[in-house]
CSV table of C-alpha atoms in Angstrom, one decimal:
chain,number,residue,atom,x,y,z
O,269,UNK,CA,-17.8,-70.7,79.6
O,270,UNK,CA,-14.5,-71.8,81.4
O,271,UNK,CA,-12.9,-73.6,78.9
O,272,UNK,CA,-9.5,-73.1,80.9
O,273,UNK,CA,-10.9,-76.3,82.9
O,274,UNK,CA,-11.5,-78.3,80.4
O,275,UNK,CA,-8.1,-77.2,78.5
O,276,UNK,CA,-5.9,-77.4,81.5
O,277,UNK,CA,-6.6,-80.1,83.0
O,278,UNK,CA,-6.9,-82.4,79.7
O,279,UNK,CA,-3.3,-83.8,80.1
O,280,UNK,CA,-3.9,-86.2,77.6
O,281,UNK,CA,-40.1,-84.5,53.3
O,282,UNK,CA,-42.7,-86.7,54.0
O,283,UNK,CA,-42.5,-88.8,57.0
O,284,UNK,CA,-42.1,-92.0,55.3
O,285,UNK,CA,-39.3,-91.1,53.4
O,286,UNK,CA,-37.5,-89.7,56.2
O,287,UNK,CA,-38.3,-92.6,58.4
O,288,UNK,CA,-36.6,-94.8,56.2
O,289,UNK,CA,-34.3,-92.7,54.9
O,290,UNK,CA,-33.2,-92.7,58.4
O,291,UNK,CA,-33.5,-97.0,59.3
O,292,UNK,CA,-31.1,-97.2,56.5
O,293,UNK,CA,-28.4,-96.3,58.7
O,294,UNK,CA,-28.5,-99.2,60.6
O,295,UNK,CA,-26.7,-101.2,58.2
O,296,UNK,CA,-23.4,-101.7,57.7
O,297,UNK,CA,-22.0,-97.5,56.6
O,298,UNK,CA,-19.6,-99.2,53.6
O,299,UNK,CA,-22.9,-100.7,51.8
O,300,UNK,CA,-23.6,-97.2,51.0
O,301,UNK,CA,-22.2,-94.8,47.9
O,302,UNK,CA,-21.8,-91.1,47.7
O,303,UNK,CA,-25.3,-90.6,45.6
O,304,UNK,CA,-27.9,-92.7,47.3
O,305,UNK,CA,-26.5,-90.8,50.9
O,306,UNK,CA,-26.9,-87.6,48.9
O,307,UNK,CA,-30.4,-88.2,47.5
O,308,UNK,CA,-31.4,-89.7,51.0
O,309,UNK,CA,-30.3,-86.3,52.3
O,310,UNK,CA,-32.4,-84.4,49.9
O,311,UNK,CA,-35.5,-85.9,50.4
O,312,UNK,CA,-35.4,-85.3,54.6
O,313,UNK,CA,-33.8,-81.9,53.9
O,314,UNK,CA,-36.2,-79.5,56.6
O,315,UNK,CA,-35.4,-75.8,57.1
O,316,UNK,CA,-35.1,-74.4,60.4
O,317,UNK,CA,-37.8,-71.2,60.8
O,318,UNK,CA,-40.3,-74.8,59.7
O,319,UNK,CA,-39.5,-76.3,63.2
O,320,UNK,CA,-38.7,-73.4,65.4
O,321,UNK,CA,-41.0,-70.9,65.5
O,322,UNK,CA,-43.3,-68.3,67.4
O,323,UNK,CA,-46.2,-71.4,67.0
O,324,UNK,CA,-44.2,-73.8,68.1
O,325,UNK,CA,-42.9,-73.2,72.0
O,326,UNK,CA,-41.1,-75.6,74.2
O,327,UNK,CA,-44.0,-76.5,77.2
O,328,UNK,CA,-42.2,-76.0,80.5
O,329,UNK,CA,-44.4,-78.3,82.6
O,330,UNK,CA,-42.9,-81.6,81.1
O,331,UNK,CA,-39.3,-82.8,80.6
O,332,UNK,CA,-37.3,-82.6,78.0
O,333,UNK,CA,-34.7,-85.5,78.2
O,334,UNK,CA,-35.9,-89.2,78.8
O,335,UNK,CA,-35.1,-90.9,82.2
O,336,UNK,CA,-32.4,-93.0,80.7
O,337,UNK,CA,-30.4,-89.8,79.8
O,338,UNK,CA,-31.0,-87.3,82.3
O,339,UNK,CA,-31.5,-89.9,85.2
O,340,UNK,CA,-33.3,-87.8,88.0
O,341,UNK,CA,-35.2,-90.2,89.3
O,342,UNK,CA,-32.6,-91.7,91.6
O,343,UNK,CA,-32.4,-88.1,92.9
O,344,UNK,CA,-34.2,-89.4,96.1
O,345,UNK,CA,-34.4,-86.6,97.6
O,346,UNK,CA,-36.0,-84.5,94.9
O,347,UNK,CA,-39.4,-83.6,94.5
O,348,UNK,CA,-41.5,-84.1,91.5
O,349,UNK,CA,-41.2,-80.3,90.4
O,350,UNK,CA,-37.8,-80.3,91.3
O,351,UNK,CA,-37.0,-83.5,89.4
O,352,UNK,CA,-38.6,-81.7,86.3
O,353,UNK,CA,-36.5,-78.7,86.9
O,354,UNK,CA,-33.6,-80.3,86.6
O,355,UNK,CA,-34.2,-82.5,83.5
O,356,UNK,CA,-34.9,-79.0,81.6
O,357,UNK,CA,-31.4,-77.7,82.5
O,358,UNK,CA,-30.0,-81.5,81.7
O,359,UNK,CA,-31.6,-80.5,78.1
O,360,UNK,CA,-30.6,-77.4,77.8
O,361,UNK,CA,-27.4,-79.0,77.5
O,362,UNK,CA,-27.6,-81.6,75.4
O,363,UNK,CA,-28.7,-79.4,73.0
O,364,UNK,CA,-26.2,-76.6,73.6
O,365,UNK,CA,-23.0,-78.9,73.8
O,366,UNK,CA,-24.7,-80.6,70.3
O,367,UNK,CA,-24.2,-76.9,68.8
O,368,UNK,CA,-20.3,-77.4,70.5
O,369,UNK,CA,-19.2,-80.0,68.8
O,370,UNK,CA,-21.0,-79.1,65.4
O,371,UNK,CA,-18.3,-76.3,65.5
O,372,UNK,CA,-15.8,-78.6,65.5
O,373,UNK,CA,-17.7,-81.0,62.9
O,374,UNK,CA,-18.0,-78.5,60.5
O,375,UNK,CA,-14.5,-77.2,59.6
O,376,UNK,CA,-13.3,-80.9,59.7
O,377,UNK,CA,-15.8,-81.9,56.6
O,378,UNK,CA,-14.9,-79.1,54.7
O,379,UNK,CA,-11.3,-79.7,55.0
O,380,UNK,CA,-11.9,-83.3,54.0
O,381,UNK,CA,-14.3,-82.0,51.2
O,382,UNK,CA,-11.0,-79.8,49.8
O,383,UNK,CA,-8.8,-82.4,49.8
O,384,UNK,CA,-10.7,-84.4,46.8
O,385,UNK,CA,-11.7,-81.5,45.4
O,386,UNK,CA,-9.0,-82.8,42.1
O,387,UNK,CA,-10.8,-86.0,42.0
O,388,UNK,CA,-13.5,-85.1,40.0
O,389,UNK,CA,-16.3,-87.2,41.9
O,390,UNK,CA,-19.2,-84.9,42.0
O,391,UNK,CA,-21.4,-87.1,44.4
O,392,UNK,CA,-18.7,-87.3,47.1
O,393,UNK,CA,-18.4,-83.6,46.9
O,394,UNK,CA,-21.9,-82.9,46.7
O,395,UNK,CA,-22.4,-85.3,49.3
O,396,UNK,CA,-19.8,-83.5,51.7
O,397,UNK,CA,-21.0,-80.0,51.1
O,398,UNK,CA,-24.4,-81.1,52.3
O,399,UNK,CA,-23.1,-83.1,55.1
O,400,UNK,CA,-21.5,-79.1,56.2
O,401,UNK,CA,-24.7,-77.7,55.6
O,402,UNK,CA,-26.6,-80.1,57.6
O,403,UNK,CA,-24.4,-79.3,60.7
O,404,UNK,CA,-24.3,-75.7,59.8
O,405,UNK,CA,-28.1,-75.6,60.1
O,406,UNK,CA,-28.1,-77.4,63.0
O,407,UNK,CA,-25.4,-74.9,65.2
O,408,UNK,CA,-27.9,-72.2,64.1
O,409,UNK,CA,-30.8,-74.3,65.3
O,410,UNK,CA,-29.3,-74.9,68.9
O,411,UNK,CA,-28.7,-71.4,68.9
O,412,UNK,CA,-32.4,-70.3,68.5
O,413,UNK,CA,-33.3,-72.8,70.7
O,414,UNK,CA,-30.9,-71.5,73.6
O,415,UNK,CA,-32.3,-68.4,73.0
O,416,UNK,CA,-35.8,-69.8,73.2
O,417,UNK,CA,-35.0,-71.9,76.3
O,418,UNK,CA,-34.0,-68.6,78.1
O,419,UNK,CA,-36.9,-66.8,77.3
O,420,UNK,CA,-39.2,-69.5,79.2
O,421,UNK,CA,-36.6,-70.4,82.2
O,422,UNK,CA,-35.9,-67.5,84.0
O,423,UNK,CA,-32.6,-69.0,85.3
O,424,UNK,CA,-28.8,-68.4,83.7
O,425,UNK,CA,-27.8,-72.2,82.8
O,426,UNK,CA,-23.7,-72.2,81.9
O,427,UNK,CA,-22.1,-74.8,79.2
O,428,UNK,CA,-18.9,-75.6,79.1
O,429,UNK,CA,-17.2,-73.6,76.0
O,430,UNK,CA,-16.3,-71.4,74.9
O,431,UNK,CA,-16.6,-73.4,71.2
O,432,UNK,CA,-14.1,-72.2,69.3
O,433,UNK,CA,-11.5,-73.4,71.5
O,434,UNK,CA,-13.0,-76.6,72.1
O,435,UNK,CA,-13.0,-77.5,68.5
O,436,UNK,CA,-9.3,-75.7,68.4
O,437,UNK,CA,-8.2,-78.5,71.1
O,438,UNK,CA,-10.0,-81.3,69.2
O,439,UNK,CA,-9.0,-80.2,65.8
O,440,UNK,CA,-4.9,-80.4,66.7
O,441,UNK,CA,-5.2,-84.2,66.5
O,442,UNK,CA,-4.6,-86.4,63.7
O,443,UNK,CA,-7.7,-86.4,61.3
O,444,UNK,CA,-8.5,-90.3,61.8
O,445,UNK,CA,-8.7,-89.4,65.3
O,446,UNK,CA,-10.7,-86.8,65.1
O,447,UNK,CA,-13.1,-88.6,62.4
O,448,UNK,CA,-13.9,-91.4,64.9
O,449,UNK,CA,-14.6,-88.9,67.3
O,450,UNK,CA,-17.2,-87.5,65.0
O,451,UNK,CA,-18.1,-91.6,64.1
O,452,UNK,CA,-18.8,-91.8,68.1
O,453,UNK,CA,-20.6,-88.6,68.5
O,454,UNK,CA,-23.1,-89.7,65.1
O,455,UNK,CA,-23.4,-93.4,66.3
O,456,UNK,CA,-24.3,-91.7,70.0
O,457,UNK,CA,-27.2,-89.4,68.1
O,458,UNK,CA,-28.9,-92.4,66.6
O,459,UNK,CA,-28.9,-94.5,69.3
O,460,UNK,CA,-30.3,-91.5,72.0
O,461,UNK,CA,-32.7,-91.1,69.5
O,462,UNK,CA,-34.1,-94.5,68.6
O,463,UNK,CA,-33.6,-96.3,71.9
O,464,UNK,CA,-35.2,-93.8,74.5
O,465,UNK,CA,-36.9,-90.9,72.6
O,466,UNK,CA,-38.8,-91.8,69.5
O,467,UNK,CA,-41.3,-93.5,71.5
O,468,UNK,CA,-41.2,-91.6,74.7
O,469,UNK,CA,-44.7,-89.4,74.6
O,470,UNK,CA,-44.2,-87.8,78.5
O,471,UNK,CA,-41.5,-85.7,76.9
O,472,UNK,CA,-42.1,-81.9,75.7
O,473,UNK,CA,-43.2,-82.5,71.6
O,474,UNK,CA,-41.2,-79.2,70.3
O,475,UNK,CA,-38.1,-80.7,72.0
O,476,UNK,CA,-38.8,-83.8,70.9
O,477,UNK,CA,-39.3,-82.7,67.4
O,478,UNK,CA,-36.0,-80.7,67.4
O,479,UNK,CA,-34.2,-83.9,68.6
O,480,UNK,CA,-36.1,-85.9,65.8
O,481,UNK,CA,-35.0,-83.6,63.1
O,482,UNK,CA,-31.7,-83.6,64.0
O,483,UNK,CA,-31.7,-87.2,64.2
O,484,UNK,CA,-33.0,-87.6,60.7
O,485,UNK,CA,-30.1,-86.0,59.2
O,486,UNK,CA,-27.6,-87.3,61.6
O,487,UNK,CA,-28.5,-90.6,60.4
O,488,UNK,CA,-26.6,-90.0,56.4
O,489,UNK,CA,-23.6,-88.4,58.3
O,490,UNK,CA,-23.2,-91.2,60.1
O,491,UNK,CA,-23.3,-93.3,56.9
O,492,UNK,CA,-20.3,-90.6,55.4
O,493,UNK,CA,-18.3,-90.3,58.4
O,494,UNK,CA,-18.0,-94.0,58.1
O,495,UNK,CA,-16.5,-93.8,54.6
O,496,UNK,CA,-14.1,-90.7,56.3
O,497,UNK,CA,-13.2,-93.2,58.4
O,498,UNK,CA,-12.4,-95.8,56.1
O,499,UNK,CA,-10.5,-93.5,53.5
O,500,UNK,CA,-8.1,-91.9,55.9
O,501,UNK,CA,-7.6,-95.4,57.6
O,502,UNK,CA,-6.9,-96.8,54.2
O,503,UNK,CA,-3.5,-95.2,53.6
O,504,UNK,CA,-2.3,-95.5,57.1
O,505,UNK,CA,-0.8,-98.9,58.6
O,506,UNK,CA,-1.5,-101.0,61.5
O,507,UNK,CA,0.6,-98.6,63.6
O,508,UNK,CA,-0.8,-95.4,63.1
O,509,UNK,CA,-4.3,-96.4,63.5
O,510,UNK,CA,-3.3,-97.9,66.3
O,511,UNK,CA,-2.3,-94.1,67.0
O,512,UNK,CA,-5.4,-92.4,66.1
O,513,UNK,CA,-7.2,-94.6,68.5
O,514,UNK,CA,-5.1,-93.7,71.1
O,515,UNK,CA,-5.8,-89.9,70.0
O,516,UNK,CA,-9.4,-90.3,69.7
O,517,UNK,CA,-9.1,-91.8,73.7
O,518,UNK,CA,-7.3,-88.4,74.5
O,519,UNK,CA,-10.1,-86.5,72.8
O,520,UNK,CA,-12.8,-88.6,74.9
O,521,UNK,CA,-10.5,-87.9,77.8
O,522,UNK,CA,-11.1,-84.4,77.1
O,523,UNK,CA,-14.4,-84.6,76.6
O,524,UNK,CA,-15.0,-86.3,80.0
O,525,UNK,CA,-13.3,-83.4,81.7
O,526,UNK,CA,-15.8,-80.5,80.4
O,527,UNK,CA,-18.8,-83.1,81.2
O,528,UNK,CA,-17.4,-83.4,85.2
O,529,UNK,CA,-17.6,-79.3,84.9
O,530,UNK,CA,-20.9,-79.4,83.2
O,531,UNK,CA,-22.1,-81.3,86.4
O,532,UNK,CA,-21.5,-78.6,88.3
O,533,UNK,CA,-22.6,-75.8,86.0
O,534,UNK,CA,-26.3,-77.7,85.8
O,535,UNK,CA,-26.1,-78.2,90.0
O,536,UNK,CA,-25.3,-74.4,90.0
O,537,UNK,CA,-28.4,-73.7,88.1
O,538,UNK,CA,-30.4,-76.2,89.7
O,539,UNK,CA,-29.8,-74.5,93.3
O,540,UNK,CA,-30.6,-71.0,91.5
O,541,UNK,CA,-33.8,-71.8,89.6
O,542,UNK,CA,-35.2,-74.3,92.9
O,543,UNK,CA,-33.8,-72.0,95.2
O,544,UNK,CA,-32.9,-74.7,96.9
O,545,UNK,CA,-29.3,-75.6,98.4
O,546,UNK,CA,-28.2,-78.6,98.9
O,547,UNK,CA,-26.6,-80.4,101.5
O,548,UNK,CA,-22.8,-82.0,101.5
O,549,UNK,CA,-24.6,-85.3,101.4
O,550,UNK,CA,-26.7,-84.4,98.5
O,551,UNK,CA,-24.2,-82.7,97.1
O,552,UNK,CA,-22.1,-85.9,96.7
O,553,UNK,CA,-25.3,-87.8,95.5
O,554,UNK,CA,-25.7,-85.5,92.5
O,555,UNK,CA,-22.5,-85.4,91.5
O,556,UNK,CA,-21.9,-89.0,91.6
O,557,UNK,CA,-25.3,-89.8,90.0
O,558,UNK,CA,-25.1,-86.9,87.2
O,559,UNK,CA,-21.1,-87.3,86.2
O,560,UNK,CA,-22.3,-90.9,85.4
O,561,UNK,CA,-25.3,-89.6,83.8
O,562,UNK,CA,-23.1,-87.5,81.6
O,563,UNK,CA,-20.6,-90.0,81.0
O,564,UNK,CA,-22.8,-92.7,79.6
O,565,UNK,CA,-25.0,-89.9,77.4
O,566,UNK,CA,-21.9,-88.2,75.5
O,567,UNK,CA,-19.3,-91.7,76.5
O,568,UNK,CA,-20.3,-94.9,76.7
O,569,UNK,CA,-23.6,-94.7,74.2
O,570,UNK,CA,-21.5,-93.9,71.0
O,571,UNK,CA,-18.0,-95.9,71.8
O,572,UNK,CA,-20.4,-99.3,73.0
O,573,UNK,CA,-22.4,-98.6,69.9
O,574,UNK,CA,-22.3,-101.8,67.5
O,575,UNK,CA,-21.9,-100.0,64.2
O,576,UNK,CA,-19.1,-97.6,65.6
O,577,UNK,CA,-17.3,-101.1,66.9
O,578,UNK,CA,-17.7,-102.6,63.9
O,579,UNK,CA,-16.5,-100.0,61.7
O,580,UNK,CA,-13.5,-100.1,64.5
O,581,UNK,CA,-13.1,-104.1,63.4
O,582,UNK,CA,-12.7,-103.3,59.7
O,583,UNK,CA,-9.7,-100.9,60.6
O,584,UNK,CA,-8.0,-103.1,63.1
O,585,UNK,CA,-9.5,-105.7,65.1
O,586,UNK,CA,-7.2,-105.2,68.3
O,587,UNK,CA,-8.7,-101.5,68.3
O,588,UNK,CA,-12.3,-102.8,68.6
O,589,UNK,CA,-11.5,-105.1,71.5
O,590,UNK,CA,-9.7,-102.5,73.3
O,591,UNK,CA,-12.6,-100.3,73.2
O,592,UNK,CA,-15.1,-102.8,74.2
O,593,UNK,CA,-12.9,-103.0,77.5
O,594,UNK,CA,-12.7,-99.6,77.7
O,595,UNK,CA,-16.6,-99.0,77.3
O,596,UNK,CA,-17.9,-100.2,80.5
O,597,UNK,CA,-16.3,-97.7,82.6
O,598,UNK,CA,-18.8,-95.2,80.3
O,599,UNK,CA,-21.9,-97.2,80.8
């Protein structure tokens, strides 16, 4: 909760349907209208109390994140128990800061949705109000899981925040920059989700079943903040995209800044829930190994993402190659 860090020192259904519902958004986002994202929408549409409930508890005894996320297995020098400790907290924020940037998310669409208001197309606007919906449902979903995740760990695990002023420091950019932000962090949900955790079965099934729902609906806002993208981009030259991608690179810049402070909130609670403390050496070792951890999680997996670089390419083409140079320092 010390967003002063983060500001100050930023100087810069039924299963089928969903399933494919959710495959769709592999393709190329433009391919897709306003209606066939809303109906797709409608059809995975799952309510909250469904998925979080007294009969369905997280299970403490297995992790949470998979290894290529929460990477605490080149933690040499921590146990087995310990290991698992710390992949818990790791989740505990990935879901948290998910609720953080929904805050931010959410006001954005609506603005957009106001703007076209005039034009009379009832699918785009139907479209967008769901898209809000969806991520209003999901803040109040990372909120009962927070509150379920403290009943069960008996530890105090901090998240950068406070959220409101996040999204306020986000939100002062131009809205192209702040749209490929939201591009990034939509492109970075599918690919957590299909590329290390639909098939993981070590990992905890009611987290995993949060992170599934969440990814099914993710999946048609990536598809719409695609065409967000492409609208605002459409009335702007070469130059001021050129602008907004320097923007969205202070945003990430930002962004990297609370993650580095997030390290050391989750090594705070680590040392309070293992009772453990540990040494400058180790010290060292778990920041190095969890800042990159963190970087390539909320970073690299949504700005190397090949949909989010291609979308990039339709806008300007000497934007996508300059974030494909940029990328590696994420991954």
């Amino acid at each position: 909760m010390l967003v002063e860090s983060l500001i100050n020192n930023n100087a810069q259904t039924n299963a089928a349907a969903a399933a494919a519902a959710a495959a769709a958004a592999a393709a190329a986002p433009s391919q897709y209208g306003f209606r066939e994202t809303l109906l797709a929408s409608q059809r995975i549409n799952w309510c909250v109390d469904d998925i979080i409930n007294d009969e369905k508890r997280l299970d403490f005894s297995k992790p949470f994140l998979p290894e290529s996320l929460a990477r605490v297995d080149e933690l040499a020098f921590l146990n087995a128990d310990e290991k698992r400790i710390l992949n818990q907290i790791r989740g505990h924020a990935y879901l948290v800061i998910f609720g953080l940037v929904e805050e931010f998310i959410l006001p954005f669409v609506l603005d957009h949705v106001r703007q076209h208001l005039p034009d009379g197309d009832d699918y785009r606007v139907r479209a967008f109000l769901q898209f809000a919906g969806e991520e209003a449902k999901h803040i109040q979903l990372f909120k009962r899981f927070h509150e379920e995740f403290r009943k069960g760990f008996d530890t105090e695990c901090a998240v950068i925040g406070p959220p409101a002023e996040v999204a306020a420091v986000v939100l002062s950019h131009q809205p192209l920059a702040v749209a490929i932000t939201i591009l990034h962090i939509e492109w970075m949900t599918q690919r957590h989700y299909v590329d290390s955790i639909k098939d993981n079965y070590e990992l905890d099934p009611q987290f995993k079943s949060l992170l599934r729902h969440h990814w099914l609906e993710e999946a048609q806002h990536a598809k719409l903040d695609a065409l967000i993208v492409e609208a605002l981009a459409a009335e702007m030259s070469a130059e001021e995209i050129e602008k907004a991608v320097d923007e969205y690179l202070e945003i990430i810049a930002f962004l990297e800044t609370g993650l580095k402070q997030q390290t050391r909130f989750d090594l705070k609670a680590f040392e309070s829930a293992t009772g453990r403390k540990l040494s400058d050496a180790e010290w060292t070792e778990f920041v190095r190994i969890q800042e990159q951890a963190n970087r390539w999680t909320y970073l690299g997996a949504g700005m190397s993402h090949p949909n989010f670089l291609a979308t990039l390419g339709k806008l300007n083409p000497e934007s996508k190659k300059r974030i494909e140079q940029i990328a590696p320092v994420f991954c």
